[in-house]
XYZ file of C-alpha atoms in Angstrom:
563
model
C -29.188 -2.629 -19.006
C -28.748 -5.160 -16.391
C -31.642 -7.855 -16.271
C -32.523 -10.718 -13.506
C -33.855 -13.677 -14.846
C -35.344 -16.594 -12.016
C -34.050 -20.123 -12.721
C -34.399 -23.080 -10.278
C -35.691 -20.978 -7.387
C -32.415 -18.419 -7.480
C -32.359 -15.402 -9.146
C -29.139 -14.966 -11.897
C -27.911 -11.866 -12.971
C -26.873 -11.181 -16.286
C -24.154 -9.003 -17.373
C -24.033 -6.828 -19.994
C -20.268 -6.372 -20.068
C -20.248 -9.701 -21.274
C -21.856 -11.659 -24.543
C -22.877 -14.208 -22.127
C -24.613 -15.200 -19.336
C -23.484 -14.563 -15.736
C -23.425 -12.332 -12.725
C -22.925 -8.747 -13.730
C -19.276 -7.952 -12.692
C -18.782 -4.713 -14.744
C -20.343 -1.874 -17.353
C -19.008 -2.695 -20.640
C -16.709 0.681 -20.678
C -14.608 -0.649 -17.856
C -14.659 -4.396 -19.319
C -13.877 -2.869 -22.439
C -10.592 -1.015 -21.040
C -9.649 -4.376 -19.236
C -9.955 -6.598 -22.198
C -7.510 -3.674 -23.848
C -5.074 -4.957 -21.533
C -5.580 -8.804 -22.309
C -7.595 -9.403 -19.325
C -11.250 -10.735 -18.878
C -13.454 -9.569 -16.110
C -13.197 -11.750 -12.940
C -13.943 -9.276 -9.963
C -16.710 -7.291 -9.625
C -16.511 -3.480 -9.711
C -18.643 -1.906 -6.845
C -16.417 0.708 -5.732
C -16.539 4.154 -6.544
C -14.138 6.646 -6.953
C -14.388 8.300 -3.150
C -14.210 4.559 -2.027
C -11.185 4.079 -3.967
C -9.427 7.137 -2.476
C -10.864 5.837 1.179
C -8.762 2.578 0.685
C -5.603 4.248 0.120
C -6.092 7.129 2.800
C -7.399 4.643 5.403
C -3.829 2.029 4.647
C -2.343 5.188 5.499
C -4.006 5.446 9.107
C -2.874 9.203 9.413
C -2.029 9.689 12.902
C -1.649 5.801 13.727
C 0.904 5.814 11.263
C 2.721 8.756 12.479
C 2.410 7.426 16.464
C 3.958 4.063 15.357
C 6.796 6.232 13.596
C 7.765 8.262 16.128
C 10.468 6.710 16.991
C 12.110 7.879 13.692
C 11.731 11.259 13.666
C 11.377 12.339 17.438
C 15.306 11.850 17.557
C 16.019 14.468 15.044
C 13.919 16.870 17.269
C 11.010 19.122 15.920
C 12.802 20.359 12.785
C 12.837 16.679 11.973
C 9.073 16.377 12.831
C 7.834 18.930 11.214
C 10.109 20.109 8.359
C 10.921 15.773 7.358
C 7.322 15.444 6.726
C 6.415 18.750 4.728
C 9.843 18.180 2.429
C 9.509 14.257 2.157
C 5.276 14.504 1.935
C 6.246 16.643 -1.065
C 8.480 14.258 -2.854
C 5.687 11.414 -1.826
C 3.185 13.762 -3.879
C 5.539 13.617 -7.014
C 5.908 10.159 -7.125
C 1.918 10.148 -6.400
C 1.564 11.814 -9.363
C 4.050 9.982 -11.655
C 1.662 6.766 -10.691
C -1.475 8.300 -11.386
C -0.319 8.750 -15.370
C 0.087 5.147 -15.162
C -2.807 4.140 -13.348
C -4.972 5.965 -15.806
C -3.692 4.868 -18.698
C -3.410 1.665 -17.548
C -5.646 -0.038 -15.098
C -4.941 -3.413 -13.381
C -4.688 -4.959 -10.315
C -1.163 -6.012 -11.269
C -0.196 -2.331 -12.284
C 3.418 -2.184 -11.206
C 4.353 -5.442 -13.062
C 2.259 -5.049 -15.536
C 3.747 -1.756 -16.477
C 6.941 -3.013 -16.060
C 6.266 -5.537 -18.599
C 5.248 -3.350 -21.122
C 7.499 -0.799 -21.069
C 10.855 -2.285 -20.235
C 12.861 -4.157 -22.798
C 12.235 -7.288 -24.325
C 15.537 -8.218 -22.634
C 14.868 -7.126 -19.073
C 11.083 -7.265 -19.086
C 10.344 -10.488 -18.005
C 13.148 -10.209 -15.014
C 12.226 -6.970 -13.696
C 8.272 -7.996 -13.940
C 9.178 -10.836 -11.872
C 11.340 -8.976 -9.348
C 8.519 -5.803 -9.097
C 5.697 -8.502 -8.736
C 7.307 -10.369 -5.914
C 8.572 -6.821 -4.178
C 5.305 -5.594 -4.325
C 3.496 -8.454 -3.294
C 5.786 -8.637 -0.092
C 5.990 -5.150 0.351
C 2.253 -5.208 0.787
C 2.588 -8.087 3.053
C 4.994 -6.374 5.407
C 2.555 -3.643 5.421
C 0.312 -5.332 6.778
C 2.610 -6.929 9.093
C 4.401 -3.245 10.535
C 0.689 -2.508 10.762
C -0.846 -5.279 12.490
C 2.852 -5.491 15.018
C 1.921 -1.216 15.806
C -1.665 -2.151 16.597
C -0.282 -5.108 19.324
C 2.061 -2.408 20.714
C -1.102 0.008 20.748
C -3.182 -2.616 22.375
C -0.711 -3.706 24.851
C -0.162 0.103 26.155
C -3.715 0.543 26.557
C -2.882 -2.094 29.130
C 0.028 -1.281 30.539
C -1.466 2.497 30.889
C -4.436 1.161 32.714
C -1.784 -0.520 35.170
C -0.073 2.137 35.651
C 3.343 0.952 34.022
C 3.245 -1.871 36.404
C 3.516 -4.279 33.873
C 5.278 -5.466 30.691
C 4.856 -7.834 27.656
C 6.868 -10.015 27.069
C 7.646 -11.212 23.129
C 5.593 -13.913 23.298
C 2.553 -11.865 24.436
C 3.184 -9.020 21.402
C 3.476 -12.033 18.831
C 0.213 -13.515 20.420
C -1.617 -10.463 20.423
C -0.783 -9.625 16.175
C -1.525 -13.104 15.223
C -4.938 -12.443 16.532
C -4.856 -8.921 14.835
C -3.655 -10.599 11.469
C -6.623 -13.405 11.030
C -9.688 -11.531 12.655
C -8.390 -9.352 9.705
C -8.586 -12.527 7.078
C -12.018 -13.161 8.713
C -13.253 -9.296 7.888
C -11.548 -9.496 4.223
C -13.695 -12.661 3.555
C -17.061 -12.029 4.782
C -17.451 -8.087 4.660
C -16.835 -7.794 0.956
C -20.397 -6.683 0.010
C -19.800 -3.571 2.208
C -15.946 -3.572 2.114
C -16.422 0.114 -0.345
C -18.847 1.578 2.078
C -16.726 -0.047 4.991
C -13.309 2.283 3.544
C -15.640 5.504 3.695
C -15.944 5.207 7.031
C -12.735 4.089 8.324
C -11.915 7.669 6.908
C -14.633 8.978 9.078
C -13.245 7.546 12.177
C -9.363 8.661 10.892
C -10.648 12.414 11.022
C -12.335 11.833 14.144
C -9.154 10.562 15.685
C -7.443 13.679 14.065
C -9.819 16.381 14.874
C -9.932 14.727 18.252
C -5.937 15.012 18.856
C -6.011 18.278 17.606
C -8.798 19.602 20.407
C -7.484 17.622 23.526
C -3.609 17.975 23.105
C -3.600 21.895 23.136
C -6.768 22.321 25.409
C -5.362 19.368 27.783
C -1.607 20.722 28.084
C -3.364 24.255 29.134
C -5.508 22.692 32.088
C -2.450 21.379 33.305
C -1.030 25.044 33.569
C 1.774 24.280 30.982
C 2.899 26.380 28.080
C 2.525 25.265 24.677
C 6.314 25.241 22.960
C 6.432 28.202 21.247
C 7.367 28.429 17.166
C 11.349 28.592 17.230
C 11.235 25.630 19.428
C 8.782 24.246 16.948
C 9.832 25.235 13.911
C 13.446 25.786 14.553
C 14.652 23.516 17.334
C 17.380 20.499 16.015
C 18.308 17.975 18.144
C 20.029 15.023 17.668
C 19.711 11.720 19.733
C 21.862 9.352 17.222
C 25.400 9.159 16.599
C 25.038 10.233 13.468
C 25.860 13.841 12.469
C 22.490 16.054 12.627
C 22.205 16.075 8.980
C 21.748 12.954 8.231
C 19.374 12.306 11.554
C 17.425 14.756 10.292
C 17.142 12.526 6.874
C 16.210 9.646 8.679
C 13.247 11.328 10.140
C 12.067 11.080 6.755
C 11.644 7.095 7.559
C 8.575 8.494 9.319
C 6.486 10.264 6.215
C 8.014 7.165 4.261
C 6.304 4.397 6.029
C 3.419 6.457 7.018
C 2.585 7.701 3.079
C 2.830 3.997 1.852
C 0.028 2.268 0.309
C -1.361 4.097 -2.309
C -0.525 1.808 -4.717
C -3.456 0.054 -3.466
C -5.919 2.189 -5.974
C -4.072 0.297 -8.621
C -4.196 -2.814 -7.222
C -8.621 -2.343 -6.809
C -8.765 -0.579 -10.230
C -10.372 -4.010 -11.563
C -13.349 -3.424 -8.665
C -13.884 0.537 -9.249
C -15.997 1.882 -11.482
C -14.485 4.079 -14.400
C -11.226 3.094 -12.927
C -8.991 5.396 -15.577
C -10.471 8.069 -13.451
C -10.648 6.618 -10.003
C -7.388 4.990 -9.834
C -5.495 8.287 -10.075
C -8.055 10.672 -8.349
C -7.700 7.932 -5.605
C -3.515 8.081 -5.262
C -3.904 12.232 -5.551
C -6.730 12.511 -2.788
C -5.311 10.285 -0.698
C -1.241 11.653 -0.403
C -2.945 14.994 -0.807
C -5.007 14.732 2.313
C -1.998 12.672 4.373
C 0.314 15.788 3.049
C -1.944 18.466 4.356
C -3.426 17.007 7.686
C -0.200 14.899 8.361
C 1.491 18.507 8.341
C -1.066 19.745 11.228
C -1.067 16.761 13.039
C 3.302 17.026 13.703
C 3.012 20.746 14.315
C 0.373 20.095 17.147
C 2.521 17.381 18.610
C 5.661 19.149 18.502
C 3.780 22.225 20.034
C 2.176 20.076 23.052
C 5.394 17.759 23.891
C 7.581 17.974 26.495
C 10.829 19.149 25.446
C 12.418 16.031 27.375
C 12.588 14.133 24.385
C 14.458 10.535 25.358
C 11.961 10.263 28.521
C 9.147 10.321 25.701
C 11.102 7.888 23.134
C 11.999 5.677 26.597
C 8.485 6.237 28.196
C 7.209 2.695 30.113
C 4.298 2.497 27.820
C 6.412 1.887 25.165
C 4.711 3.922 22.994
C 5.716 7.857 22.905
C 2.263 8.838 21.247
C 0.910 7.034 24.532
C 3.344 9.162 26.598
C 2.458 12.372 24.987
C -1.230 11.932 25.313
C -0.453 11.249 28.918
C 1.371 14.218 29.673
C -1.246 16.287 28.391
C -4.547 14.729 29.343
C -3.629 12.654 31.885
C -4.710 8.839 32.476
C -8.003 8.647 31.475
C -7.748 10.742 28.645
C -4.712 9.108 27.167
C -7.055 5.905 27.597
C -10.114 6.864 25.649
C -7.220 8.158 22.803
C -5.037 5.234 22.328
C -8.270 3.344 22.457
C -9.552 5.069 19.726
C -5.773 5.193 17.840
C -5.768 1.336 18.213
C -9.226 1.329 16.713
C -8.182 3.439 13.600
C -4.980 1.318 13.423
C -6.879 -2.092 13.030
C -8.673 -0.643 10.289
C -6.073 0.436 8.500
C -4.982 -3.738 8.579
C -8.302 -4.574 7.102
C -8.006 -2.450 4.296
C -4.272 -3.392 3.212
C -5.278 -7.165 3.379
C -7.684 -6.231 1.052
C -5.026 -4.217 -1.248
C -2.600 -7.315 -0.613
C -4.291 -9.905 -1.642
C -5.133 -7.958 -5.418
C -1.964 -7.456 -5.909
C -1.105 -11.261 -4.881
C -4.395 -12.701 -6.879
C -3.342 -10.849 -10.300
C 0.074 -12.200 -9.626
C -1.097 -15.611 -9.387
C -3.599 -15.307 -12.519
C -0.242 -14.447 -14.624
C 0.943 -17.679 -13.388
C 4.155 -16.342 -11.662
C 3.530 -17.813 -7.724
C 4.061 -21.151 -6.394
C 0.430 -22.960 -6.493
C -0.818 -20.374 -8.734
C -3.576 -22.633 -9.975
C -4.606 -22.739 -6.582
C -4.720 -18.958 -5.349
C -5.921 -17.258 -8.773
C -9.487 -19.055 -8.193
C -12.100 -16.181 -7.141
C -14.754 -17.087 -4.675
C -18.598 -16.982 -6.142
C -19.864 -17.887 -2.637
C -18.195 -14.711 -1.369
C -19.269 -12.201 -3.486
C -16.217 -13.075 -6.319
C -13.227 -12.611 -4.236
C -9.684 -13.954 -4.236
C -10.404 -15.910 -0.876
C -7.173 -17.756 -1.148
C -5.184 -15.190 -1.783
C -6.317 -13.508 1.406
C -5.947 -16.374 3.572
C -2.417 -16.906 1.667
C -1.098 -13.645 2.323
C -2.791 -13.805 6.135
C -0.624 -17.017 6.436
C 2.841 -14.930 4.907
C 1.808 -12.195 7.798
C 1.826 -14.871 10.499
C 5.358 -16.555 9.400
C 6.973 -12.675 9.195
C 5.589 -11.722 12.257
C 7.546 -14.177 14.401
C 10.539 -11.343 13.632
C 8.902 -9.973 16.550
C 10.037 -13.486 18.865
C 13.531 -12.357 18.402
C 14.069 -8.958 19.057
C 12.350 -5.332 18.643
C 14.934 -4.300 16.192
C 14.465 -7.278 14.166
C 10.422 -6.176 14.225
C 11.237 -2.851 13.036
C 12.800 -4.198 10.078
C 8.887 -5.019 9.185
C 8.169 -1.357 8.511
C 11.409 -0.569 6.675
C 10.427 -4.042 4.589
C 7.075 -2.511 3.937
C 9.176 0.853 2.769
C 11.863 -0.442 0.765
C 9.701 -3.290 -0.679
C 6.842 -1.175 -2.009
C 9.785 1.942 -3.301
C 11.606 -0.540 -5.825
C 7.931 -2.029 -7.163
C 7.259 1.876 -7.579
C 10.511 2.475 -8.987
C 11.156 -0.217 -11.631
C 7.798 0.824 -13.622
C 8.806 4.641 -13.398
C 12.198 3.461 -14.854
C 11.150 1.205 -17.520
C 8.058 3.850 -18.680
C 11.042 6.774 -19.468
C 14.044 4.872 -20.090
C 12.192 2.246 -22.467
C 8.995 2.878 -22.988
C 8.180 6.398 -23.563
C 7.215 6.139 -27.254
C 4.498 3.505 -26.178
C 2.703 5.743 -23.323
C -0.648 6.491 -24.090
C -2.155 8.955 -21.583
C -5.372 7.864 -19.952
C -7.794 10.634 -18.744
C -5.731 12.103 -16.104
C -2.217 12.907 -17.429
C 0.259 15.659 -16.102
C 1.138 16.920 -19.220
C 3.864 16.435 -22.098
C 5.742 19.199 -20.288
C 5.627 18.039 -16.763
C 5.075 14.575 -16.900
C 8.408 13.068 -17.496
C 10.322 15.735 -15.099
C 7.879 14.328 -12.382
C 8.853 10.476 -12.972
C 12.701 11.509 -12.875
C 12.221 12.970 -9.632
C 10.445 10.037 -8.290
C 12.895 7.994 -9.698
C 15.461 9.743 -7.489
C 13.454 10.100 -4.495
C 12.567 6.650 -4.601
C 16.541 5.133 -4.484
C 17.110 7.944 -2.119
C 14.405 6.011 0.018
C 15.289 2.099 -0.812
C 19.061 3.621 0.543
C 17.404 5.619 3.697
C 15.630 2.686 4.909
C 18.452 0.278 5.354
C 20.431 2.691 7.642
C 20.424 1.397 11.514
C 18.928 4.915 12.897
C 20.776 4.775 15.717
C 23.568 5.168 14.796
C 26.492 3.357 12.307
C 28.494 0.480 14.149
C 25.223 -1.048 15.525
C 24.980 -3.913 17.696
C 23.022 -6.893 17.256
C 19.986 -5.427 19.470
C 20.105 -2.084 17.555
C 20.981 -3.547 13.776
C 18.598 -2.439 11.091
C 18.086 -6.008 9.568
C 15.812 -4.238 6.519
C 19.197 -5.118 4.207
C 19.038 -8.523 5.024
C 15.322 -9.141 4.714
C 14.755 -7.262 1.697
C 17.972 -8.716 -0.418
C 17.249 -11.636 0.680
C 13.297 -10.899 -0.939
C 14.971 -9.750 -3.986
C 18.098 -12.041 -4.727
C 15.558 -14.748 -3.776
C 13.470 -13.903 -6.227
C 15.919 -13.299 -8.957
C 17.408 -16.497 -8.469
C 14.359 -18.606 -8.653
C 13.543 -16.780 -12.041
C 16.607 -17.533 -12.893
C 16.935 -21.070 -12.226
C 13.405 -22.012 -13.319
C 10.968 -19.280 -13.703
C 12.509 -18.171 -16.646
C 11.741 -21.541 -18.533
C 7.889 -20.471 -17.840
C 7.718 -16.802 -16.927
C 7.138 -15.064 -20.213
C 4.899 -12.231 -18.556
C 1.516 -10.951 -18.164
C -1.340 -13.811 -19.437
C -3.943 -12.748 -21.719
C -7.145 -14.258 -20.270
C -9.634 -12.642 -22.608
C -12.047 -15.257 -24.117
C -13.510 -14.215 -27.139
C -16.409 -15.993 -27.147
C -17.666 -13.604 -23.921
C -16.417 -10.771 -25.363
C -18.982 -7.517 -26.397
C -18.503 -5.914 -30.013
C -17.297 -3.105 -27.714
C -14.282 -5.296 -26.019
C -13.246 -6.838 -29.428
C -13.219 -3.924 -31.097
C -10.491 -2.627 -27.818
C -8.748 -5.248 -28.026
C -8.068 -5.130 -31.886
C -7.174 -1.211 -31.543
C -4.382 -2.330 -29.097
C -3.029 -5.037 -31.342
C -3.039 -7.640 -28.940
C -2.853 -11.270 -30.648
C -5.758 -13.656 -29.591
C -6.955 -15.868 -31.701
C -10.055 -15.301 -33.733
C -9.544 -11.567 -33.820
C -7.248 -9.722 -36.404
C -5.197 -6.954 -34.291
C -5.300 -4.027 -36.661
C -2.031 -2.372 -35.125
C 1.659 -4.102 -34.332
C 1.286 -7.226 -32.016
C 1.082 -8.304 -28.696
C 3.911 -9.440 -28.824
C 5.734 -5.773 -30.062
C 3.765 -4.204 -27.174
C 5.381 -6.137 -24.440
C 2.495 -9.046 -24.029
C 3.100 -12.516 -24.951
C 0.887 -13.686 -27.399
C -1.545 -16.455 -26.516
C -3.972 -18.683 -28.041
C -7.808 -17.641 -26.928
C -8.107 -18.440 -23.168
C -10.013 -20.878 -21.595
């Protein structure tokens, strides 16, 4: 039981996860199944399972996320719409599912390195940890940057709305506008942590409440205007095609839309070291969330598709630059599209807040495992603010600013943030995946949640496939091949550059250092409960006897007792 004992005016909590004294940080079940993976507690666990799942669905900012995209799938017409999400959705589920046998089985804020680590081969472990940690870790980044860059454009066509289309922003004003967006964010991450788990539970609130809301005024709004609702072959069966590419393949970049919008899920791995009974949160988390963004996101394109004007390039070419803004418009006029977007904007800054907060896990665990620049610096955890990685937020806040200038040069050079965010986060889902059936499958240990010796290895395959299918998808220019400069899809560029970059640098120097994951557990905090987990898994620290292979023959280097 946890006990407060008063010293020097203060009151200090002690754990009892741990042998000896401190704050409590963890029950010694979850500290038990961290120290199994060579890692001591450092962040405290106050989020519970519905929290967990709240993070992930609120990143994916349903119907924010599927305004800013609409650009990518209004081209291919309804079918596109509505058909892309359902079929892409679906293989988003799968590779949902292929996570969530890792994520119980093995939870840790660096997951998707961490797995690749231990699965892949003692040749290619340490490079393709290195390149999945630094995809990830930008991937999250650019999240937050496509996210932060929608909610400017949201902002800005509140205004523009509210004058009528009578004005414009210029590139300056957009950039101006995010960079705000991006550090009131770091501000939030910093001070709200005590409440951040409550905070996630009702950003979902106000997601459902912009949902629920879209779903009442579109229909209702387009019939007090005296205009039909389209009808379900226009719906359901009605291709169009506003690229120069053949309809096929516009229709498979419509999928860019459910891609982006379905991101972000990873982020119950990267909190699994702040939930409670994580080997059960962290996948329950990944399935509720894509499970609810499956089923609603479904409802939400069918009711746009049903209450848009069939004039499709005056809505993707609408002067509020936003054609969610434009459809709201048409259907509930100027005051109603007002109170909307002001409520979509809302819904989209939270969704910022909470993939900071994912970000800067996955950039923290990183750092602890020594493989970032300054990593002595970021991997300290804040006691003043409630034992957070407050560097690691403002670090990855700073990142955000520096990417976001994309948006000085051109629009097409700020899309590439959401393709970055998409391409990024695919190959840091993909590698693990990989390594886990190609190397690894004789060292899988199910956790609690597990899909089965029959299914479970059919599902990673088909993630595995989806998920090139999606790197390749998100470097095409959507409007067409033979783009010009204006039009380019620079996500190639940005994202090779990410990964040759970072495959060069372990190359030329990493390598020397880099030898993986870093076993922080300190043995003389440790419980009878985490020593006894630890010497199941074989893990070598010194001053306990591993009573099965090595750390070394699991994938983990092998380290003298940390201090």
């Amino acid at each position: 039981m946890d006990v407060k004992e008063k010293h020097e005016g203060k009151y200090e909590e002690r754990s009892s996860s741990s042998a000896g004294s401190g704050p409590v940080l963890s029950d010694d079940k979850d500290a038990a199944s961290l120290a199994r993976l060579g890692y001591k507690q450092e962040l405290r666990r106050t989020f519970t399972t519905l929290e967990i799942g709240s993070i992930a669905f609120s990143i994916i900012g349903l119907l924010p996320s599927i305004a800013s995209t609409l650009a990518f799938s209004i081209p291919a017409g309804p079918v596109g719409m509505v058909w892309g999400w359902l079929i892409a959705t679906g293989f988003i589920f799968i590779v949902g599912l292929a996570m969530a046998d890792l994520g119980s089985a093995m939870p840790t804020s660096g997951g998707l390195y961490w797995w690749t680590h231990f699965f892949a081969s003692p040749a290619t472990r340490n490079p393709l940890s290195f390149l999945v940690g630094y995809s990830n870790s930008l991937g999250l980044i650019g999240g937050l940057c496509s996210i932060d860059y929608g909610f400017a454009l949201q902002f800005l066509a509140v205004i523009v709305i509210a004058r009528d289309g009578n004005w414009a922003p210029s590139n300056g004003i957009i950039y101006g506008t995010f960079l705000a967006c991006v550090l009131s964010h770091g501000v939030i991450a910093t001070v709200a942590q005590k409440i951040m788990g409550k905070l996630q539970t009702a950003f979902v609130v106000m997601n459902f409440i912009l949902i629920f809301a879209t779903f009442i005024a579109l229909p209702i709004g387009r019939a007090h205007n005296g205009d039909a609702r389209n009808d379900g072959a226009y719906i359901f069966g009605n291709v169009e095609n506003l690229t120069t590419w053949p309809a096929g393949w516009a229709f498979m970049l419509a999928w860019l839309s459910p891609l982006w919008t379905v991101g972000g899920f990873d982020s119950c791995v990267h909190m699994s070291e702040e939930a409670s009974n994580a080997s059960t949160a962290v996948p329950h988390g990944i399935i509720m969330a894509v499970g609810l963004a499956w089923f609603f996101g479904f409802l939400l394109v069918i009711v746009i598709a049903a209450c848009m004007r069939q004039d499709l390039t005056a809505i993707l070419e609408t002067p509020f630059g936003q054609p969610m803004a434009q459809i709201y418009y048409d259907a509930v006029g100027k005051k109603g599209t007002l109170f909307l977007m002001s409520l979509l904007m809302i819904v989209q800054y939270l969704m910022g807040v909470s993939i900071l907060v994912a970000a800067s896990r996955q950039s923290w665990a990183f750092s602890r495992d020594g493989a970032v620049p300054f990593s002595g610096f970021f991997r300290v955890i804040s006691q003043r603010f409630n034992f957070i990685p407050l560097r690691t937020i403002w670090g990855c806040v700073g990142v955000a600013a520096v990417l976001g200038l994309l948006s000085l040069i051109a629009p097409a050079a700020a899309q590439a943030l959401f393709s970055l965010a998409v391409a990024g986060n695919n190959l840091a889902w993909l590698i693990p995946i990989l390594a886990r059936v190609v190397w690894g499958q004789h060292k899988f240990k199910p956790g609690p949640f597990y899909t089965g010796d029959r299914f479970s290895t059919p599902i990673a395959w088909v993630a595995i496939v989806f998920l090139v299918f999606g790197i390749i998808l998100s470097m095409f220019p959507v409007g067409g091949p033979n783009p010009t400069p204006s039009v380019m899809n620079y996500t190639v560029v940005i994202n090779c550059f990410i990964w040759f970059g970072a495959m060069a640098y372990y190359y030329i120097d990493a390598r020397k250092w880099f030898k993986g994951p870093v076993i922080t557990i300190n043995t003389d905090d440790m419980t009878e409960e985490q020593k006894q987990a630890i010497k199941d898994e074989g893990l070598a620290v010194q001053g306990l006897e591993p009573v099965m292979g090595t750390g070394e023959e699991a994938g983990l280097p092998v380290h003298d007792k940390a201090l």
